[in-house]
């Protein structure tokens, strides 16, 4: 027979939940400090975002600048930022996915895309 009628130790559960919350906060802080790159046009445009998706830098090769065709440059910028954000989301899932599952699934954590 299990002591306590099979009920889990509430104090132990609270301690585990608190530790998971601390681990999650630490991982989110690490993501905010980690920079991830994305590029478009074979590297003509490079974007740098944080692991949490904040745009930090944009590098445009002069070869990508055509005053007669600014639409292509705009498309390359958008594509580079999207690529960087995809890389940031992958990093988020690597760092936060296991923690989110430990807290009962990612769907209940605001601000996380999974």
Short mmCIF file of N, CA, C and O in Angstrom, two decimals:
data_model
loop_
_atom_site.label_atom_id
_atom_site.label_comp_id
_atom_site.label_asym_id
_atom_site.label_seq_id
_atom_site.Cartn_x
_atom_site.Cartn_y
_atom_site.Cartn_z
N UNK A 1 0.84 -1.17 0.00
CA UNK A 1 0.00 0.00 0.00
C UNK A 1 0.89 1.24 0.00
O UNK A 1 1.93 1.30 0.65
N UNK A 2 0.43 2.25 -0.70
CA UNK A 2 1.19 3.50 -0.82
C UNK A 2 0.84 4.40 0.36
O UNK A 2 -0.33 4.63 0.64
N UNK A 3 1.87 4.92 1.07
CA UNK A 3 1.59 5.81 2.20
C UNK A 3 0.80 7.03 1.74
O UNK A 3 1.00 7.55 0.66
N UNK A 4 -0.12 7.47 2.57
CA UNK A 4 -0.92 8.65 2.25
C UNK A 4 -2.05 8.35 1.29
O UNK A 4 -2.59 9.25 0.67
N UNK A 5 -2.40 7.09 1.13
CA UNK A 5 -3.53 6.74 0.27
C UNK A 5 -3.24 6.91 -1.21
O UNK A 5 -4.14 7.06 -2.00
N UNK A 6 -1.98 6.92 -1.60
CA UNK A 6 -1.64 7.02 -3.01
C UNK A 6 -1.61 8.45 -3.53
O UNK A 6 -1.39 8.68 -4.70
N UNK A 7 -1.85 9.41 -2.67
CA UNK A 7 -1.82 10.81 -3.09
C UNK A 7 -0.37 11.28 -3.24
O UNK A 7 0.47 10.97 -2.39
N UNK A 8 -0.07 12.03 -4.30
CA UNK A 8 1.30 12.54 -4.43
C UNK A 8 1.61 13.56 -3.34
O UNK A 8 0.71 14.21 -2.82
N UNK A 9 2.86 13.66 -3.01
CA UNK A 9 3.31 14.62 -2.02
C UNK A 9 3.16 16.02 -2.60
O UNK A 9 3.88 16.40 -3.53
N UNK A 10 2.23 16.81 -2.08
CA UNK A 10 1.93 18.13 -2.62
C UNK A 10 3.14 19.06 -2.54
O UNK A 10 3.41 19.80 -3.48
N UNK A 11 3.87 19.01 -1.45
CA UNK A 11 5.05 19.86 -1.31
C UNK A 11 6.08 19.53 -2.39
O UNK A 11 6.66 20.42 -2.98
N UNK A 12 6.26 18.23 -2.63
CA UNK A 12 7.22 17.81 -3.65
C UNK A 12 6.77 18.27 -5.04
O UNK A 12 7.57 18.75 -5.83
N UNK A 13 5.47 18.17 -5.33
CA UNK A 13 4.95 18.63 -6.61
C UNK A 13 5.14 20.13 -6.78
O UNK A 13 5.51 20.61 -7.86
N UNK A 14 4.91 20.88 -5.73
CA UNK A 14 5.09 22.33 -5.79
C UNK A 14 6.56 22.69 -6.02
O UNK A 14 6.87 23.61 -6.78
N UNK A 15 7.45 21.95 -5.36
CA UNK A 15 8.88 22.20 -5.56
C UNK A 15 9.29 21.90 -7.01
O UNK A 15 10.05 22.66 -7.61
N UNK A 16 8.77 20.80 -7.55
CA UNK A 16 9.08 20.46 -8.94
C UNK A 16 8.54 21.51 -9.90
O UNK A 16 9.22 21.91 -10.85
N UNK A 17 7.34 21.97 -9.66
CA UNK A 17 6.74 23.00 -10.52
C UNK A 17 7.54 24.30 -10.43
O UNK A 17 7.79 24.95 -11.45
N UNK A 18 7.97 24.65 -9.24
CA UNK A 18 8.76 25.88 -9.06
C UNK A 18 10.09 25.76 -9.80
O UNK A 18 10.53 26.71 -10.46
N UNK A 19 10.73 24.59 -9.71
CA UNK A 19 12.00 24.39 -10.41
C UNK A 19 11.80 24.47 -11.92
O UNK A 19 12.60 25.09 -12.62
N UNK A 20 10.72 23.89 -12.43
CA UNK A 20 10.45 23.96 -13.86
C UNK A 20 10.22 25.40 -14.30
O UNK A 20 10.69 25.81 -15.37
N UNK A 21 9.53 26.18 -13.48
CA UNK A 21 9.31 27.59 -13.80
C UNK A 21 10.63 28.34 -13.84
O UNK A 21 10.86 29.17 -14.72
N UNK A 22 11.51 28.05 -12.90
CA UNK A 22 12.83 28.70 -12.89
C UNK A 22 13.63 28.31 -14.13
O UNK A 22 14.27 29.15 -14.75
N UNK A 23 13.60 27.01 -14.46
CA UNK A 23 14.31 26.53 -15.64
C UNK A 23 13.77 27.20 -16.91
O UNK A 23 14.53 27.57 -17.80
N UNK A 24 12.45 27.34 -16.98
CA UNK A 24 11.81 27.97 -18.13
C UNK A 24 12.23 29.43 -18.23
O UNK A 24 12.59 29.92 -19.31
N UNK A 25 12.22 30.15 -17.12
CA UNK A 25 12.63 31.56 -17.12
C UNK A 25 14.09 31.70 -17.55
O UNK A 25 14.44 32.60 -18.32
N UNK A 26 14.93 30.80 -17.08
CA UNK A 26 16.35 30.83 -17.44
C UNK A 26 16.51 30.57 -18.95
O UNK A 26 17.27 31.27 -19.62
N UNK A 27 15.79 29.59 -19.47
CA UNK A 27 15.87 29.27 -20.89
C UNK A 27 15.36 30.45 -21.74
O UNK A 27 15.94 30.77 -22.78
N UNK A 28 14.29 31.11 -21.29
CA UNK A 28 13.77 32.26 -22.03
C UNK A 28 14.79 33.41 -22.02
O UNK A 28 14.97 34.09 -23.04
N UNK A 29 15.47 33.60 -20.92
CA UNK A 29 16.50 34.65 -20.84
C UNK A 29 17.66 34.31 -21.78
O UNK A 29 18.18 35.18 -22.48
N UNK A 30 18.05 33.04 -21.81
CA UNK A 30 19.12 32.61 -22.73
C UNK A 30 18.71 32.86 -24.17
O UNK A 30 19.52 33.31 -24.98
N UNK A 31 17.45 32.57 -24.50
CA UNK A 31 16.96 32.82 -25.85
C UNK A 31 17.02 34.29 -26.21
O UNK A 31 17.38 34.66 -27.33
N UNK A 32 16.66 35.15 -25.27
CA UNK A 32 16.67 36.59 -25.52
C UNK A 32 18.09 37.10 -25.79
O UNK A 32 18.27 38.11 -26.47
N UNK A 33 19.10 36.40 -25.27
CA UNK A 33 20.49 36.81 -25.45
C UNK A 33 21.17 36.15 -26.66
O UNK A 33 22.20 36.62 -27.13
N UNK A 34 20.59 35.06 -27.15
CA UNK A 34 21.20 34.31 -28.25
C UNK A 34 20.78 34.92 -29.59
O UNK A 34 19.61 35.21 -29.81
N UNK A 35 21.76 35.12 -30.47
CA UNK A 35 21.46 35.67 -31.79
C UNK A 35 21.47 34.56 -32.83
O UNK A 35 22.31 33.66 -32.78
N UNK A 36 20.52 34.65 -33.76
CA UNK A 36 20.35 33.66 -34.82
C UNK A 36 20.29 34.41 -36.14
O UNK A 36 19.68 35.48 -36.23
N UNK A 37 20.92 33.84 -37.18
CA UNK A 37 20.95 34.50 -38.48
C UNK A 37 20.03 33.82 -39.48
O UNK A 37 19.71 32.63 -39.35
N UNK A 38 19.65 34.59 -40.48
CA UNK A 38 18.91 34.08 -41.64
C UNK A 38 19.38 34.88 -42.84
O UNK A 38 19.84 36.02 -42.69
N UNK A 39 19.29 34.29 -44.02
CA UNK A 39 19.75 35.00 -45.20
C UNK A 39 18.85 34.74 -46.39
O UNK A 39 18.05 33.80 -46.38
N UNK A 40 18.99 35.58 -47.41
CA UNK A 40 18.23 35.43 -48.64
C UNK A 40 19.10 35.90 -49.80
O UNK A 40 20.08 36.63 -49.61
N UNK A 41 18.72 35.48 -51.00
CA UNK A 41 19.46 35.90 -52.18
C UNK A 41 20.89 35.40 -52.19
O UNK A 41 21.79 36.11 -52.63
N UNK A 42 21.09 34.18 -51.70
CA UNK A 42 22.44 33.63 -51.68
C UNK A 42 23.38 34.39 -50.78
O UNK A 42 24.58 34.45 -51.03
N UNK A 43 22.83 35.01 -49.74
CA UNK A 43 23.65 35.74 -48.79
C UNK A 43 23.74 37.23 -49.07
O UNK A 43 24.45 37.95 -48.36
N UNK A 44 23.00 37.72 -50.07
CA UNK A 44 23.02 39.16 -50.36
C UNK A 44 22.39 39.97 -49.23
O UNK A 44 22.77 41.11 -48.99
N UNK A 45 21.41 39.36 -48.54
CA UNK A 45 20.77 40.02 -47.40
C UNK A 45 20.81 39.06 -46.23
O UNK A 45 20.43 37.90 -46.35
N UNK A 46 21.32 39.56 -45.10
CA UNK A 46 21.41 38.74 -43.89
C UNK A 46 20.72 39.47 -42.75
O UNK A 46 20.93 40.66 -42.54
N UNK A 47 19.89 38.73 -42.02
CA UNK A 47 19.19 39.29 -40.86
C UNK A 47 19.63 38.54 -39.62
O UNK A 47 19.87 37.33 -39.66
N UNK A 48 19.71 39.26 -38.53
CA UNK A 48 20.05 38.67 -37.24
C UNK A 48 18.92 38.98 -36.27
O UNK A 48 18.52 40.14 -36.13
N UNK A 49 18.39 37.94 -35.64
CA UNK A 49 17.34 38.10 -34.63
C UNK A 49 17.79 37.39 -33.36
O UNK A 49 18.68 36.55 -33.39
N UNK A 50 17.16 37.75 -32.25
CA UNK A 50 17.42 37.00 -31.02
C UNK A 50 16.62 35.71 -31.07
O UNK A 50 15.71 35.56 -31.89
N UNK A 51 16.94 34.81 -30.18
CA UNK A 51 16.20 33.56 -30.08
C UNK A 51 14.74 33.79 -29.76
O UNK A 51 13.90 32.93 -30.00
N UNK A 52 14.41 34.96 -29.23
CA UNK A 52 13.00 35.28 -28.94
C UNK A 52 12.36 36.06 -30.08
O UNK A 52 11.20 36.45 -29.98
N UNK A 53 13.10 36.28 -31.19
CA UNK A 53 12.51 36.86 -32.38
C UNK A 53 12.70 38.36 -32.57
O UNK A 53 12.15 38.93 -33.50
N UNK A 54 13.50 39.01 -31.74
CA UNK A 54 13.73 40.46 -31.88
C UNK A 54 14.79 40.71 -32.95
O UNK A 54 15.89 40.16 -32.88
N UNK A 55 14.46 41.54 -33.95
CA UNK A 55 15.40 41.87 -35.00
C UNK A 55 16.54 42.71 -34.42
O UNK A 55 16.30 43.75 -33.82
N UNK A 56 17.77 42.24 -34.59
CA UNK A 56 18.93 42.93 -34.03
C UNK A 56 19.84 43.53 -35.11
O UNK A 56 20.57 44.47 -34.84
N UNK A 57 19.83 42.95 -36.31
CA UNK A 57 20.73 43.45 -37.33
C UNK A 57 20.29 43.06 -38.72
O UNK A 57 19.58 42.08 -38.91
N UNK A 58 20.71 43.87 -39.69
CA UNK A 58 20.39 43.63 -41.08
C UNK A 58 21.59 44.07 -41.91
O UNK A 58 22.05 45.21 -41.77
N UNK A 59 22.12 43.17 -42.73
CA UNK A 59 23.26 43.48 -43.58
C UNK A 59 22.82 43.29 -45.02
O UNK A 59 22.32 42.22 -45.38
N UNK A 60 23.04 44.33 -45.84
CA UNK A 60 22.64 44.28 -47.25
C UNK A 60 23.90 44.47 -48.09
O UNK A 60 24.56 45.51 -48.00
N UNK A 61 24.21 43.47 -48.90
CA UNK A 61 25.34 43.57 -49.81
C UNK A 61 25.02 44.64 -50.87
O UNK A 61 23.90 44.65 -51.40
N UNK A 62 25.95 45.52 -51.18
CA UNK A 62 25.70 46.55 -52.17
C UNK A 62 25.22 46.00 -53.52
O UNK A 62 24.50 46.69 -54.25
N UNK A 63 25.60 44.75 -53.85
CA UNK A 63 25.15 44.15 -55.11
C UNK A 63 23.63 43.97 -55.14
O UNK A 63 23.05 43.84 -56.21
N UNK A 64 23.01 43.93 -53.97
CA UNK A 64 21.55 43.73 -53.90
C UNK A 64 20.79 45.03 -54.12
O UNK A 64 19.57 45.02 -54.29
N UNK A 65 21.50 46.16 -54.14
CA UNK A 65 20.84 47.46 -54.24
C UNK A 65 20.78 47.90 -55.70
O UNK A 65 21.79 48.18 -56.33
N UNK A 66 19.55 47.93 -56.23
CA UNK A 66 19.29 48.42 -57.58
C UNK A 66 18.22 49.49 -57.47
O UNK A 66 17.06 49.18 -57.19
N UNK A 67 18.58 50.75 -57.66
CA UNK A 67 17.60 51.84 -57.51
C UNK A 67 16.37 51.67 -58.40
O UNK A 67 15.30 52.18 -58.10
N UNK A 68 16.52 50.92 -59.48
CA UNK A 68 15.40 50.69 -60.39
C UNK A 68 14.50 49.55 -59.93
O UNK A 68 13.42 49.35 -60.48
N UNK A 69 14.96 48.76 -58.96
CA UNK A 69 14.21 47.59 -58.54
C UNK A 69 14.26 47.44 -57.01
O UNK A 69 14.88 46.52 -56.49
N UNK A 70 13.61 48.33 -56.33
CA UNK A 70 13.59 48.27 -54.87
C UNK A 70 12.69 47.15 -54.35
O UNK A 70 12.85 46.70 -53.22
N UNK A 71 11.75 46.69 -55.18
CA UNK A 71 10.85 45.61 -54.74
C UNK A 71 11.63 44.33 -54.46
O UNK A 71 11.35 43.64 -53.48
N UNK A 72 12.58 44.01 -55.32
CA UNK A 72 13.37 42.79 -55.10
C UNK A 72 14.16 42.89 -53.81
O UNK A 72 14.22 41.94 -53.02
N UNK A 73 14.74 44.05 -53.54
CA UNK A 73 15.48 44.25 -52.30
C UNK A 73 14.55 44.07 -51.10
O UNK A 73 14.90 43.40 -50.13
N UNK A 74 13.37 44.67 -51.18
CA UNK A 74 12.40 44.52 -50.08
C UNK A 74 12.04 43.06 -49.88
O UNK A 74 11.95 42.59 -48.74
N UNK A 75 11.83 42.34 -50.97
CA UNK A 75 11.51 40.91 -50.87
C UNK A 75 12.65 40.13 -50.21
O UNK A 75 12.42 39.23 -49.40
N UNK A 76 13.88 40.47 -50.56
CA UNK A 76 15.04 39.79 -49.97
C UNK A 76 15.14 40.09 -48.47
O UNK A 76 15.46 39.20 -47.68
N UNK A 77 14.85 41.32 -48.08
CA UNK A 77 14.89 41.68 -46.66
C UNK A 77 13.83 40.88 -45.90
O UNK A 77 14.11 40.29 -44.85
N UNK A 78 12.62 40.85 -46.43
CA UNK A 78 11.54 40.10 -45.78
C UNK A 78 11.92 38.62 -45.68
O UNK A 78 11.75 38.00 -44.63
N UNK A 79 12.44 38.06 -46.76
CA UNK A 79 12.81 36.64 -46.75
C UNK A 79 13.92 36.35 -45.74
O UNK A 79 13.88 35.33 -45.04
N UNK A 80 14.90 37.25 -45.63
CA UNK A 80 15.99 37.04 -44.67
C UNK A 80 15.47 37.10 -43.24
O UNK A 80 15.86 36.29 -42.39
N UNK A 81 14.59 38.05 -42.96
CA UNK A 81 14.02 38.17 -41.61
C UNK A 81 13.16 36.94 -41.30
O UNK A 81 13.22 36.39 -40.19
N UNK A 82 12.38 36.48 -42.28
CA UNK A 82 11.57 35.28 -42.06
C UNK A 82 12.46 34.07 -41.79
O UNK A 82 12.16 33.26 -40.91
N UNK A 83 13.55 33.94 -42.54
CA UNK A 83 14.47 32.81 -42.33
C UNK A 83 15.08 32.87 -40.94
O UNK A 83 15.19 31.85 -40.25
N UNK A 84 15.47 34.07 -40.51
CA UNK A 84 16.05 34.21 -39.18
C UNK A 84 15.02 33.86 -38.11
O UNK A 84 15.33 33.19 -37.12
N UNK A 85 13.77 34.30 -38.31
CA UNK A 85 12.72 33.99 -37.33
C UNK A 85 12.41 32.50 -37.29
O UNK A 85 12.12 31.95 -36.22
N UNK A 86 12.46 31.82 -38.43
CA UNK A 86 12.27 30.37 -38.44
C UNK A 86 13.37 29.69 -37.63
O UNK A 86 13.10 28.77 -36.86
N UNK A 87 14.60 30.17 -37.81
CA UNK A 87 15.71 29.61 -37.03
C UNK A 87 15.53 29.88 -35.55
O UNK A 87 15.85 29.04 -34.71
N UNK A 88 15.00 31.06 -35.21
CA UNK A 88 14.74 31.39 -33.81
C UNK A 88 13.66 30.47 -33.24
O UNK A 88 13.76 30.02 -32.09
N UNK A 89 12.62 30.19 -34.03
CA UNK A 89 11.56 29.29 -33.55
C UNK A 89 12.09 27.88 -33.33
O UNK A 89 11.70 27.22 -32.36
N UNK A 90 12.96 27.44 -34.22
CA UNK A 90 13.57 26.12 -34.03
C UNK A 90 14.38 26.09 -32.74
O UNK A 90 14.33 25.11 -31.98
N UNK A 91 15.11 27.16 -32.48
CA UNK A 91 15.89 27.25 -31.25
C UNK A 91 14.97 27.26 -30.03
O UNK A 91 15.25 26.61 -29.02
N UNK A 92 13.85 27.98 -30.13
CA UNK A 92 12.88 28.01 -29.03
C UNK A 92 12.37 26.60 -28.73
O UNK A 92 12.28 26.20 -27.57
N UNK A 93 12.04 25.87 -29.77
CA UNK A 93 11.52 24.51 -29.55
C UNK A 93 12.58 23.61 -28.94
O UNK A 93 12.26 22.79 -28.09
N UNK A 94 13.83 23.78 -29.35
CA UNK A 94 14.91 22.97 -28.76
C UNK A 94 15.09 23.29 -27.28
O UNK A 94 15.26 22.40 -26.47
N UNK A 95 15.06 24.58 -26.94
CA UNK A 95 15.33 24.98 -25.56
C UNK A 95 14.10 24.88 -24.67
O UNK A 95 14.21 24.51 -23.51
N UNK A 96 12.94 25.24 -25.19
CA UNK A 96 11.76 25.34 -24.36
C UNK A 96 10.80 24.16 -24.48
O UNK A 96 10.00 23.93 -23.58
N UNK A 97 10.89 23.43 -25.58
CA UNK A 97 9.96 22.33 -25.80
C UNK A 97 9.90 21.34 -24.65
O UNK A 97 8.84 21.08 -24.10
N UNK A 98 11.06 20.81 -24.23
CA UNK A 98 11.03 19.86 -23.10
C UNK A 98 10.50 20.49 -21.81
O UNK A 98 9.80 19.84 -21.05
N UNK A 99 10.82 21.76 -21.58
CA UNK A 99 10.33 22.43 -20.37
C UNK A 99 8.83 22.64 -20.45
O UNK A 99 8.11 22.46 -19.47
N UNK A 100 8.34 23.04 -21.63
CA UNK A 100 6.90 23.27 -21.79
C UNK A 100 6.12 21.97 -21.59
O UNK A 100 5.07 21.96 -20.96
N UNK A 101 6.67 20.87 -22.10
CA UNK A 101 6.00 19.58 -21.91
C UNK A 101 5.96 19.22 -20.44
O UNK A 101 4.98 18.67 -19.95
N UNK A 102 7.01 19.54 -19.72
CA UNK A 102 7.06 19.26 -18.29
C UNK A 102 6.05 20.06 -17.50
O UNK A 102 5.67 19.68 -16.40
N UNK A 103 5.62 21.17 -18.06
CA UNK A 103 4.62 22.01 -17.39
C UNK A 103 3.22 21.70 -17.89
O UNK A 103 2.31 22.51 -17.71
N UNK A 104 3.04 20.60 -18.56
CA UNK A 104 1.70 20.19 -18.97
C UNK A 104 1.38 20.54 -20.41
O UNK A 104 0.22 20.64 -20.79
N UNK A 105 2.39 20.73 -21.24
CA UNK A 105 2.15 21.03 -22.64
C UNK A 105 2.37 22.49 -22.93
O UNK A 105 2.14 23.34 -22.09
N UNK A 106 2.80 22.78 -24.14
CA UNK A 106 3.13 24.15 -24.50
C UNK A 106 1.94 25.04 -24.72
O UNK A 106 2.05 26.25 -24.68
N UNK A 107 0.77 24.47 -24.97
CA UNK A 107 -0.37 25.31 -25.34
C UNK A 107 -0.81 26.24 -24.22
O UNK A 107 -1.46 27.24 -24.48
N UNK A 108 -0.45 25.95 -22.99
CA UNK A 108 -0.89 26.80 -21.89
C UNK A 108 0.09 27.88 -21.48
O UNK A 108 -0.14 28.61 -20.54
N UNK A 109 1.19 28.01 -22.22
CA UNK A 109 2.19 28.99 -21.84
C UNK A 109 2.11 30.17 -22.81
O UNK A 109 2.40 30.04 -23.98
N UNK A 110 1.68 31.33 -22.32
CA UNK A 110 1.54 32.48 -23.20
C UNK A 110 2.87 32.91 -23.81
O UNK A 110 3.91 32.84 -23.17
N UNK A 111 2.80 33.32 -25.07
CA UNK A 111 3.99 33.82 -25.74
C UNK A 111 4.82 32.78 -26.43
O UNK A 111 5.76 33.10 -27.13
N UNK A 112 4.49 31.50 -26.26
CA UNK A 112 5.24 30.46 -26.94
C UNK A 112 4.43 29.94 -28.13
O UNK A 112 3.23 29.72 -28.00
N UNK A 113 5.10 29.75 -29.27
CA UNK A 113 4.37 29.35 -30.46
C UNK A 113 4.04 27.86 -30.53
O UNK A 113 3.57 27.39 -31.54
N UNK A 114 4.28 27.11 -29.48
CA UNK A 114 4.00 25.67 -29.53
C UNK A 114 3.31 25.22 -28.29
O UNK A 114 3.19 25.89 -27.33
#
